[in-house]
């Protein structure tokens, strides 16, 4: 049965975890895997999460099955978090998924079912897993230009020029905020231009919203998604609670559908539930229950927002400190984009060979495409990191 199977290629990001763990050098720096680390270098359990878990332990009296759609109250609370008091909520349906990745795959399956072999356009660059997930669902994956490699800003002209030539009905993947891996987001004016083209060409938006609250704030980071929803008849959204609630291993997310009518959205949800039943039967309950408890309890929700702001502020401080350190060492502003970007990640501009040398010669771990995780950078390591990067890029 397995004679013709070959060893799978290792995941370029996850494989760094093992390499870093096995590295005995005490000065090692991990900017690979996308997790938040506090001032001590630890990925903490948020205090609000601990409190919610204690309440859950005290209140929960059964471990019986829920359903393929998961916790409906969780989905309702998450819908309000993403869309606020949006007037089209009656046309919105959703269900709980095993993380944001589960939402991506489930929604990709729904789109492939609705239009077999349909095209989906993803930004260049994008999270590497996007390509694999969409191809696995049977979608035809294409790319549109997104990042200007010189300015490290969104190349909105090239992006719109391509989207203007995309066929009506094609799906367009958009990062709702904190673009992964570049950290470069469109401005509000650019978002309006993007939405105008989507409406003009009759394109189908697919929003990946994995970092709400890590950019500028919960409301600001949801603004683009809400803008799109106000102007299109249909869209889908994949949501992750991993980062903003710090519950990475609990695999907690949501898949949402905006339909032309409430009945069409309900029909789409019913098909998502079938796909969920086929793939994993039903999602894990613990993380969703924790998030629901937090969002439904006002004092706990306020405490979560404070902790989220603390994480966001640390990331921004790391960005400003790193950009300033590069400026002092180089005498120029080549790395000034680091201070302007949002969220966990930025592309440093290093090559795959640079990444190998940084790891082997300096115990610095970055992804091969040059992505660095600012949420994992410790301020005490900034000078050594800058020195290591410059020693390689100047060769």
CSV table of C-alpha atoms in Angstrom, one decimal:
chain,number,residue,atom,x,y,z
A,1,UNK,CA,0.0,0.0,0.0
A,2,UNK,CA,2.7,2.5,1.0
A,3,UNK,CA,5.5,1.4,-1.3
A,4,UNK,CA,5.3,4.3,-3.6
A,5,UNK,CA,4.9,7.0,-1.0
A,6,UNK,CA,7.7,9.5,-0.6
A,7,UNK,CA,8.7,11.4,2.4
A,8,UNK,CA,6.7,14.7,2.6
A,9,UNK,CA,8.7,17.9,2.4
A,10,UNK,CA,8.9,19.5,5.8
A,11,UNK,CA,6.8,22.6,6.5
A,12,UNK,CA,9.2,25.6,6.1
A,13,UNK,CA,7.9,27.4,9.2
A,14,UNK,CA,7.0,24.5,11.6
A,15,UNK,CA,10.3,22.8,10.9
A,16,UNK,CA,12.1,25.7,12.5
A,17,UNK,CA,10.5,24.9,15.8
A,18,UNK,CA,12.4,21.6,16.1
A,19,UNK,CA,15.7,23.1,14.9
A,20,UNK,CA,15.4,26.0,17.4
A,21,UNK,CA,14.5,23.6,20.3
A,22,UNK,CA,17.5,21.4,19.6
A,23,UNK,CA,19.9,24.3,19.3
A,24,UNK,CA,22.1,24.4,22.5
A,25,UNK,CA,23.3,27.9,22.0
A,26,UNK,CA,21.9,30.1,24.8
A,27,UNK,CA,22.0,33.3,22.7
A,28,UNK,CA,19.7,31.8,20.1
A,29,UNK,CA,16.9,34.1,18.7
A,30,UNK,CA,13.6,32.7,17.4
A,31,UNK,CA,11.7,35.0,15.0
A,32,UNK,CA,10.3,32.1,12.9
A,33,UNK,CA,7.1,30.6,14.3
A,34,UNK,CA,4.3,33.2,14.7
A,35,UNK,CA,3.5,33.4,18.4
A,36,UNK,CA,3.6,36.3,20.8
A,37,UNK,CA,6.2,36.3,23.5
A,38,UNK,CA,6.1,38.6,26.6
A,39,UNK,CA,9.1,40.5,28.0
A,40,UNK,CA,10.5,37.3,29.5
A,41,UNK,CA,10.4,35.5,26.2
A,42,UNK,CA,7.4,33.4,27.3
A,43,UNK,CA,4.1,32.8,25.4
A,44,UNK,CA,1.7,33.3,28.3
A,45,UNK,CA,-1.8,32.2,29.0
A,46,UNK,CA,-3.8,35.5,29.3
A,47,UNK,CA,-5.2,36.2,32.7
A,48,UNK,CA,-8.7,36.5,31.2
A,49,UNK,CA,-8.3,33.1,29.6
A,50,UNK,CA,-7.3,31.5,32.9
A,51,UNK,CA,-10.4,33.1,34.6
A,52,UNK,CA,-12.7,31.9,31.8
A,53,UNK,CA,-11.2,28.4,32.1
A,54,UNK,CA,-11.9,28.4,35.8
A,55,UNK,CA,-15.5,29.4,35.2
A,56,UNK,CA,-15.8,26.8,32.5
A,57,UNK,CA,-14.4,24.1,34.8
A,58,UNK,CA,-16.9,25.1,37.5
A,59,UNK,CA,-19.9,25.3,35.2
A,60,UNK,CA,-19.5,22.6,32.7
A,61,UNK,CA,-21.3,19.4,33.6
A,62,UNK,CA,-20.9,17.3,30.5
A,63,UNK,CA,-18.5,16.4,27.7
A,64,UNK,CA,-21.1,15.1,25.3
A,65,UNK,CA,-21.0,16.0,21.6
A,66,UNK,CA,-22.0,19.6,20.5
A,67,UNK,CA,-22.7,19.6,16.8
A,68,UNK,CA,-20.8,20.0,13.5
A,69,UNK,CA,-21.5,23.8,13.7
A,70,UNK,CA,-20.0,24.0,17.1
A,71,UNK,CA,-20.9,26.5,19.8
A,72,UNK,CA,-23.6,28.8,18.3
A,73,UNK,CA,-23.2,31.4,21.1
A,74,UNK,CA,-19.5,31.5,20.4
A,75,UNK,CA,-20.2,32.1,16.7
A,76,UNK,CA,-22.7,34.8,17.6
A,77,UNK,CA,-20.3,36.6,19.9
A,78,UNK,CA,-17.5,36.4,17.2
A,79,UNK,CA,-19.9,37.8,14.6
A,80,UNK,CA,-20.5,40.8,16.8
A,81,UNK,CA,-16.8,41.3,17.4
A,82,UNK,CA,-16.0,41.3,13.6
A,83,UNK,CA,-19.0,43.2,12.3
A,84,UNK,CA,-20.2,45.3,15.3
A,85,UNK,CA,-23.7,46.6,14.6
A,86,UNK,CA,-23.4,46.1,10.9
A,87,UNK,CA,-26.8,46.3,9.2
A,88,UNK,CA,-26.4,43.2,7.1
A,89,UNK,CA,-26.0,40.7,10.0
A,90,UNK,CA,-29.3,39.1,9.1
A,91,UNK,CA,-27.6,38.0,5.8
A,92,UNK,CA,-24.6,36.5,7.8
A,93,UNK,CA,-24.3,33.0,8.9
A,94,UNK,CA,-21.3,31.2,10.4
A,95,UNK,CA,-20.0,28.2,12.4
A,96,UNK,CA,-17.1,27.3,14.7
A,97,UNK,CA,-14.1,25.7,13.1
A,98,UNK,CA,-10.8,24.1,14.3
A,99,UNK,CA,-8.8,27.3,14.1
A,100,UNK,CA,-8.4,29.8,11.2
A,101,UNK,CA,-6.8,27.1,9.1
A,102,UNK,CA,-9.9,24.9,9.5
A,103,UNK,CA,-12.0,27.9,8.5
A,104,UNK,CA,-9.9,28.4,5.4
A,105,UNK,CA,-10.1,24.8,4.3
A,106,UNK,CA,-13.9,24.5,5.0
A,107,UNK,CA,-14.7,27.7,3.1
A,108,UNK,CA,-12.4,26.6,0.2
A,109,UNK,CA,-14.3,23.3,0.0
A,110,UNK,CA,-17.6,25.3,-0.1
A,111,UNK,CA,-16.4,27.5,-2.9
A,112,UNK,CA,-15.1,24.5,-4.8
A,113,UNK,CA,-18.5,22.8,-4.4
A,114,UNK,CA,-20.3,25.9,-5.6
A,115,UNK,CA,-18.0,26.3,-8.6
A,116,UNK,CA,-15.8,23.2,-9.3
A,117,UNK,CA,-12.3,24.2,-10.5
A,118,UNK,CA,-13.0,27.9,-9.8
A,119,UNK,CA,-10.2,30.4,-9.6
A,120,UNK,CA,-9.0,32.0,-6.5
A,121,UNK,CA,-6.5,34.9,-6.6
A,122,UNK,CA,-4.1,35.3,-3.7
A,123,UNK,CA,-1.7,38.1,-3.0
A,124,UNK,CA,2.0,37.8,-3.8
A,125,UNK,CA,3.3,37.2,-1.2
A,126,UNK,CA,0.9,35.5,1.1
A,127,UNK,CA,1.0,32.9,3.9
A,128,UNK,CA,2.5,29.9,2.2
A,129,UNK,CA,-0.2,27.6,3.5
A,130,UNK,CA,-2.8,29.5,1.5
A,131,UNK,CA,-1.6,27.9,-1.8
A,132,UNK,CA,-1.7,24.4,-0.4
A,133,UNK,CA,-5.1,24.7,1.3
A,134,UNK,CA,-6.8,26.1,-1.8
A,135,UNK,CA,-5.2,23.7,-4.2
A,136,UNK,CA,-6.1,20.8,-1.9
A,137,UNK,CA,-9.8,21.9,-2.1
A,138,UNK,CA,-9.6,21.7,-5.9
A,139,UNK,CA,-9.4,25.5,-6.6
A,140,UNK,CA,-7.3,27.0,-9.4
A,141,UNK,CA,-4.8,29.2,-7.5
A,142,UNK,CA,-3.6,32.3,-9.2
A,143,UNK,CA,-1.6,35.3,-7.8
A,144,UNK,CA,-1.9,39.1,-8.0
A,145,UNK,CA,0.9,41.5,-7.2
A,146,UNK,CA,0.7,43.0,-3.7
A,147,UNK,CA,4.0,44.1,-2.3
A,148,UNK,CA,6.5,46.6,-3.8
A,149,UNK,CA,9.8,45.0,-3.0
A,150,UNK,CA,11.6,48.4,-3.0
A,151,UNK,CA,9.3,50.5,-0.9
A,152,UNK,CA,7.9,47.5,1.2
A,153,UNK,CA,4.5,49.1,0.8
A,154,UNK,CA,1.4,47.8,-1.0
A,155,UNK,CA,1.7,48.2,-4.7
A,156,UNK,CA,-1.9,49.1,-5.1
A,157,UNK,CA,-1.6,50.2,-8.7
A,158,UNK,CA,-0.2,46.8,-9.8
A,159,UNK,CA,-2.8,45.0,-7.6
A,160,UNK,CA,-5.7,46.9,-9.1
A,161,UNK,CA,-4.4,46.6,-12.6
A,162,UNK,CA,-4.5,42.9,-12.3
A,163,UNK,CA,-7.9,42.7,-10.5
A,164,UNK,CA,-9.4,44.8,-13.3
A,165,UNK,CA,-8.6,42.0,-15.6
A,166,UNK,CA,-9.8,39.2,-13.4
A,167,UNK,CA,-13.0,37.4,-14.6
A,168,UNK,CA,-16.3,38.2,-12.9
A,169,UNK,CA,-17.1,35.5,-10.2
A,170,UNK,CA,-13.5,34.7,-9.5
A,171,UNK,CA,-12.5,34.7,-5.8
A,172,UNK,CA,-10.1,37.2,-4.4
A,173,UNK,CA,-8.3,36.4,-1.1
A,174,UNK,CA,-7.7,39.5,1.0
A,175,UNK,CA,-5.9,39.8,4.3
A,176,UNK,CA,-8.3,41.7,6.6
A,177,UNK,CA,-5.4,43.3,8.5
A,178,UNK,CA,-1.8,42.7,9.5
A,179,UNK,CA,-0.8,41.1,6.2
A,180,UNK,CA,1.2,37.8,6.6
A,181,UNK,CA,4.1,37.8,5.8
A,182,UNK,CA,4.7,41.4,4.9
A,183,UNK,CA,3.0,43.5,7.6
A,184,UNK,CA,2.0,46.0,4.8
A,185,UNK,CA,-1.7,46.9,4.8
A,186,UNK,CA,-3.6,49.1,2.4
A,187,UNK,CA,-4.5,52.6,3.6
A,188,UNK,CA,-8.2,53.4,4.1
A,189,UNK,CA,-8.2,55.2,0.7
A,190,UNK,CA,-6.6,52.2,-1.0
A,191,UNK,CA,-9.1,49.8,0.6
A,192,UNK,CA,-11.9,51.9,-0.9
A,193,UNK,CA,-10.3,51.7,-4.3
A,194,UNK,CA,-9.9,47.9,-3.9
A,195,UNK,CA,-13.6,47.5,-3.0
A,196,UNK,CA,-14.6,49.7,-6.0
A,197,UNK,CA,-12.8,47.3,-8.3
A,198,UNK,CA,-14.3,44.2,-6.6
A,199,UNK,CA,-17.8,45.7,-7.1
A,200,UNK,CA,-17.1,46.9,-10.6
A,201,UNK,CA,-15.7,43.5,-11.7
A,202,UNK,CA,-18.2,41.3,-9.8
A,203,UNK,CA,-15.5,39.6,-7.9
A,204,UNK,CA,-16.1,37.4,-4.8
A,205,UNK,CA,-14.1,38.5,-1.7
A,206,UNK,CA,-12.6,35.9,0.7
A,207,UNK,CA,-11.2,37.7,3.8
A,208,UNK,CA,-8.7,36.0,6.0
A,209,UNK,CA,-8.9,37.8,9.4
A,210,UNK,CA,-6.3,36.2,11.7
A,211,UNK,CA,-4.9,39.1,13.7
A,212,UNK,CA,-7.8,41.4,14.7
A,213,UNK,CA,-6.5,43.7,17.5
A,214,UNK,CA,-2.8,43.2,16.7
A,215,UNK,CA,-2.6,46.1,14.2
A,216,UNK,CA,-4.2,49.3,15.4
A,217,UNK,CA,-7.1,48.0,17.5
A,218,UNK,CA,-10.2,45.8,17.3
A,219,UNK,CA,-12.4,48.3,15.5
A,220,UNK,CA,-9.7,49.6,13.2
A,221,UNK,CA,-8.6,46.1,12.2
A,222,UNK,CA,-12.1,45.1,11.3
A,223,UNK,CA,-12.7,48.2,9.2
A,224,UNK,CA,-11.7,46.7,5.9
A,225,UNK,CA,-13.8,43.6,6.4
A,226,UNK,CA,-16.8,45.8,7.3
A,227,UNK,CA,-16.2,48.1,4.3
A,228,UNK,CA,-16.3,45.1,2.0
A,229,UNK,CA,-19.4,43.7,3.6
A,230,UNK,CA,-21.3,47.0,3.1
A,231,UNK,CA,-20.7,46.9,-0.7
A,232,UNK,CA,-20.8,43.3,-1.9
A,233,UNK,CA,-23.7,40.9,-2.2
A,234,UNK,CA,-21.7,37.9,-1.1
A,235,UNK,CA,-18.4,37.1,0.7
A,236,UNK,CA,-16.8,34.7,3.1
A,237,UNK,CA,-14.5,35.3,6.1
A,238,UNK,CA,-12.1,32.9,7.8
A,239,UNK,CA,-11.4,34.0,11.4
A,240,UNK,CA,-8.7,32.9,13.9
A,241,UNK,CA,-8.7,33.3,17.7
A,242,UNK,CA,-5.2,31.9,18.1
A,243,UNK,CA,-3.3,35.2,18.3
A,244,UNK,CA,-5.6,37.7,19.8
A,245,UNK,CA,-6.7,35.3,22.6
A,246,UNK,CA,-3.4,33.5,22.9
A,247,UNK,CA,-5.0,30.1,22.6
A,248,UNK,CA,-2.9,28.7,19.7
A,249,UNK,CA,-3.1,25.1,20.6
A,250,UNK,CA,-6.8,25.1,21.3
A,251,UNK,CA,-7.6,25.5,17.6
A,252,UNK,CA,-10.4,28.0,17.7
A,253,UNK,CA,-11.8,29.9,14.8
A,254,UNK,CA,-14.9,30.6,12.7
A,255,UNK,CA,-16.1,30.5,9.1
A,256,UNK,CA,-18.6,33.1,8.0
A,257,UNK,CA,-20.8,33.6,4.9
A,258,UNK,CA,-22.5,36.7,3.7
A,259,UNK,CA,-25.3,35.8,1.3
A,260,UNK,CA,-27.4,37.7,-1.0
A,261,UNK,CA,-30.3,36.8,1.3
A,262,UNK,CA,-30.6,35.3,4.7
A,263,UNK,CA,-31.9,32.1,3.2
A,264,UNK,CA,-28.9,31.7,0.9
A,265,UNK,CA,-26.6,32.3,3.8
A,266,UNK,CA,-28.4,29.7,5.8
A,267,UNK,CA,-28.1,27.2,2.8
A,268,UNK,CA,-24.4,27.9,2.6
A,269,UNK,CA,-24.0,27.2,6.4
A,270,UNK,CA,-25.9,23.9,6.0
A,271,UNK,CA,-23.4,22.9,3.3
A,272,UNK,CA,-20.5,24.0,5.6
A,273,UNK,CA,-21.9,21.8,8.3
A,274,UNK,CA,-21.9,18.8,6.0
A,275,UNK,CA,-18.3,19.4,5.0
A,276,UNK,CA,-17.4,19.8,8.7
A,277,UNK,CA,-19.1,16.5,9.5
A,278,UNK,CA,-17.2,14.7,6.7
A,279,UNK,CA,-13.8,16.3,7.6
A,280,UNK,CA,-13.7,16.2,11.4
A,281,UNK,CA,-17.3,15.6,12.6
A,282,UNK,CA,-17.3,18.6,15.0
A,283,UNK,CA,-14.8,21.2,16.3
A,284,UNK,CA,-13.1,21.1,19.7
A,285,UNK,CA,-15.1,22.9,22.3
A,286,UNK,CA,-12.7,24.1,24.9
A,287,UNK,CA,-11.2,27.2,23.2
A,288,UNK,CA,-14.6,28.3,21.8
A,289,UNK,CA,-16.2,28.1,25.3
A,290,UNK,CA,-13.3,30.2,26.7
A,291,UNK,CA,-13.8,32.9,24.1
A,292,UNK,CA,-17.5,32.8,24.5
A,293,UNK,CA,-17.3,33.3,28.2
A,294,UNK,CA,-14.9,36.2,27.7
A,295,UNK,CA,-16.9,38.0,25.1
A,296,UNK,CA,-20.3,37.5,26.9
A,297,UNK,CA,-19.0,38.9,30.2
A,298,UNK,CA,-18.4,42.6,30.1
A,299,UNK,CA,-15.7,42.9,32.9
A,300,UNK,CA,-13.9,39.9,31.4
A,301,UNK,CA,-14.2,41.3,27.9
A,302,UNK,CA,-12.7,44.6,29.1
A,303,UNK,CA,-9.8,42.8,30.8
A,304,UNK,CA,-9.2,40.9,27.5
A,305,UNK,CA,-9.1,44.2,25.6
A,306,UNK,CA,-6.5,45.5,28.1
A,307,UNK,CA,-4.3,42.4,27.7
A,308,UNK,CA,-4.7,42.6,23.9
A,309,UNK,CA,-3.6,46.2,24.0
A,310,UNK,CA,-0.5,45.2,26.0
A,311,UNK,CA,0.5,42.7,23.4
A,312,UNK,CA,-0.1,45.1,20.5
A,313,UNK,CA,1.9,47.9,22.3
A,314,UNK,CA,4.9,45.5,22.8
A,315,UNK,CA,4.8,44.5,19.1
A,316,UNK,CA,4.8,48.2,18.1
A,317,UNK,CA,7.6,49.0,20.5
A,318,UNK,CA,9.6,46.2,19.0
A,319,UNK,CA,9.0,47.6,15.5
A,320,UNK,CA,10.1,51.1,16.5
A,321,UNK,CA,13.2,49.8,18.4
A,322,UNK,CA,14.3,47.6,15.6
A,323,UNK,CA,13.9,50.2,12.9
A,324,UNK,CA,15.8,52.7,15.0
A,325,UNK,CA,18.6,50.2,15.6
A,326,UNK,CA,19.0,49.6,11.9
A,327,UNK,CA,18.9,53.3,11.3
A,328,UNK,CA,21.8,53.9,13.8
A,329,UNK,CA,23.9,51.0,12.4
A,330,UNK,CA,23.4,51.9,8.7
A,331,UNK,CA,23.0,55.6,8.8
A,332,UNK,CA,20.0,55.3,6.5
A,333,UNK,CA,16.3,54.5,6.5
A,334,UNK,CA,16.4,51.3,4.4
A,335,UNK,CA,14.6,49.4,7.2
A,336,UNK,CA,12.2,52.2,8.2
A,337,UNK,CA,9.3,50.2,6.8
A,338,UNK,CA,9.5,48.1,10.0
A,339,UNK,CA,8.1,50.9,12.0
A,340,UNK,CA,5.3,51.5,9.5
A,341,UNK,CA,4.1,47.9,9.2
A,342,UNK,CA,1.4,46.4,11.3
A,343,UNK,CA,1.0,43.1,13.2
A,344,UNK,CA,3.3,40.3,13.9
A,345,UNK,CA,5.3,40.0,10.7
A,346,UNK,CA,7.5,41.9,8.2
A,347,UNK,CA,9.6,40.7,5.3
A,348,UNK,CA,13.2,41.8,6.0
A,349,UNK,CA,14.4,41.3,2.5
A,350,UNK,CA,16.8,38.5,3.3
A,351,UNK,CA,17.2,35.5,1.0
A,352,UNK,CA,16.9,31.7,1.8
A,353,UNK,CA,20.7,31.5,1.8
A,354,UNK,CA,20.8,34.4,4.3
A,355,UNK,CA,18.4,32.5,6.5
A,356,UNK,CA,20.6,29.5,6.6
A,357,UNK,CA,23.7,31.5,7.4
A,358,UNK,CA,21.8,33.4,10.1
A,359,UNK,CA,20.8,30.2,11.7
A,360,UNK,CA,24.1,28.4,11.4
A,361,UNK,CA,26.5,31.3,12.1
A,362,UNK,CA,24.5,33.5,14.5
A,363,UNK,CA,21.7,31.2,16.0
A,364,UNK,CA,19.1,33.5,14.5
A,365,UNK,CA,16.0,31.8,13.2
A,366,UNK,CA,14.0,33.5,10.5
A,367,UNK,CA,11.8,32.0,7.7
A,368,UNK,CA,13.5,31.4,4.4
A,369,UNK,CA,11.5,34.1,2.6
A,370,UNK,CA,12.8,36.7,5.1
A,371,UNK,CA,9.7,36.8,7.3
A,372,UNK,CA,10.4,37.8,10.9
A,373,UNK,CA,8.0,37.6,13.8
A,374,UNK,CA,8.2,41.0,15.6
A,375,UNK,CA,5.9,39.6,18.3
A,376,UNK,CA,8.7,37.3,19.4
A,377,UNK,CA,11.5,39.8,19.3
A,378,UNK,CA,13.0,40.6,22.7
A,379,UNK,CA,14.3,44.2,23.1
A,380,UNK,CA,17.5,42.9,24.7
A,381,UNK,CA,18.3,40.9,21.5
A,382,UNK,CA,17.7,43.8,19.0
A,383,UNK,CA,21.4,44.9,18.7
A,384,UNK,CA,22.7,41.4,18.2
A,385,UNK,CA,20.0,40.6,15.7
A,386,UNK,CA,20.7,43.8,13.7
A,387,UNK,CA,24.4,43.0,13.7
A,388,UNK,CA,23.8,39.4,12.5
A,389,UNK,CA,21.5,40.6,9.7
A,390,UNK,CA,23.9,43.3,8.5
A,391,UNK,CA,26.9,40.9,8.6
A,392,UNK,CA,25.1,38.6,6.1
A,393,UNK,CA,23.4,41.1,3.8
A,394,UNK,CA,26.6,43.1,3.4
A,395,UNK,CA,28.5,40.1,2.1
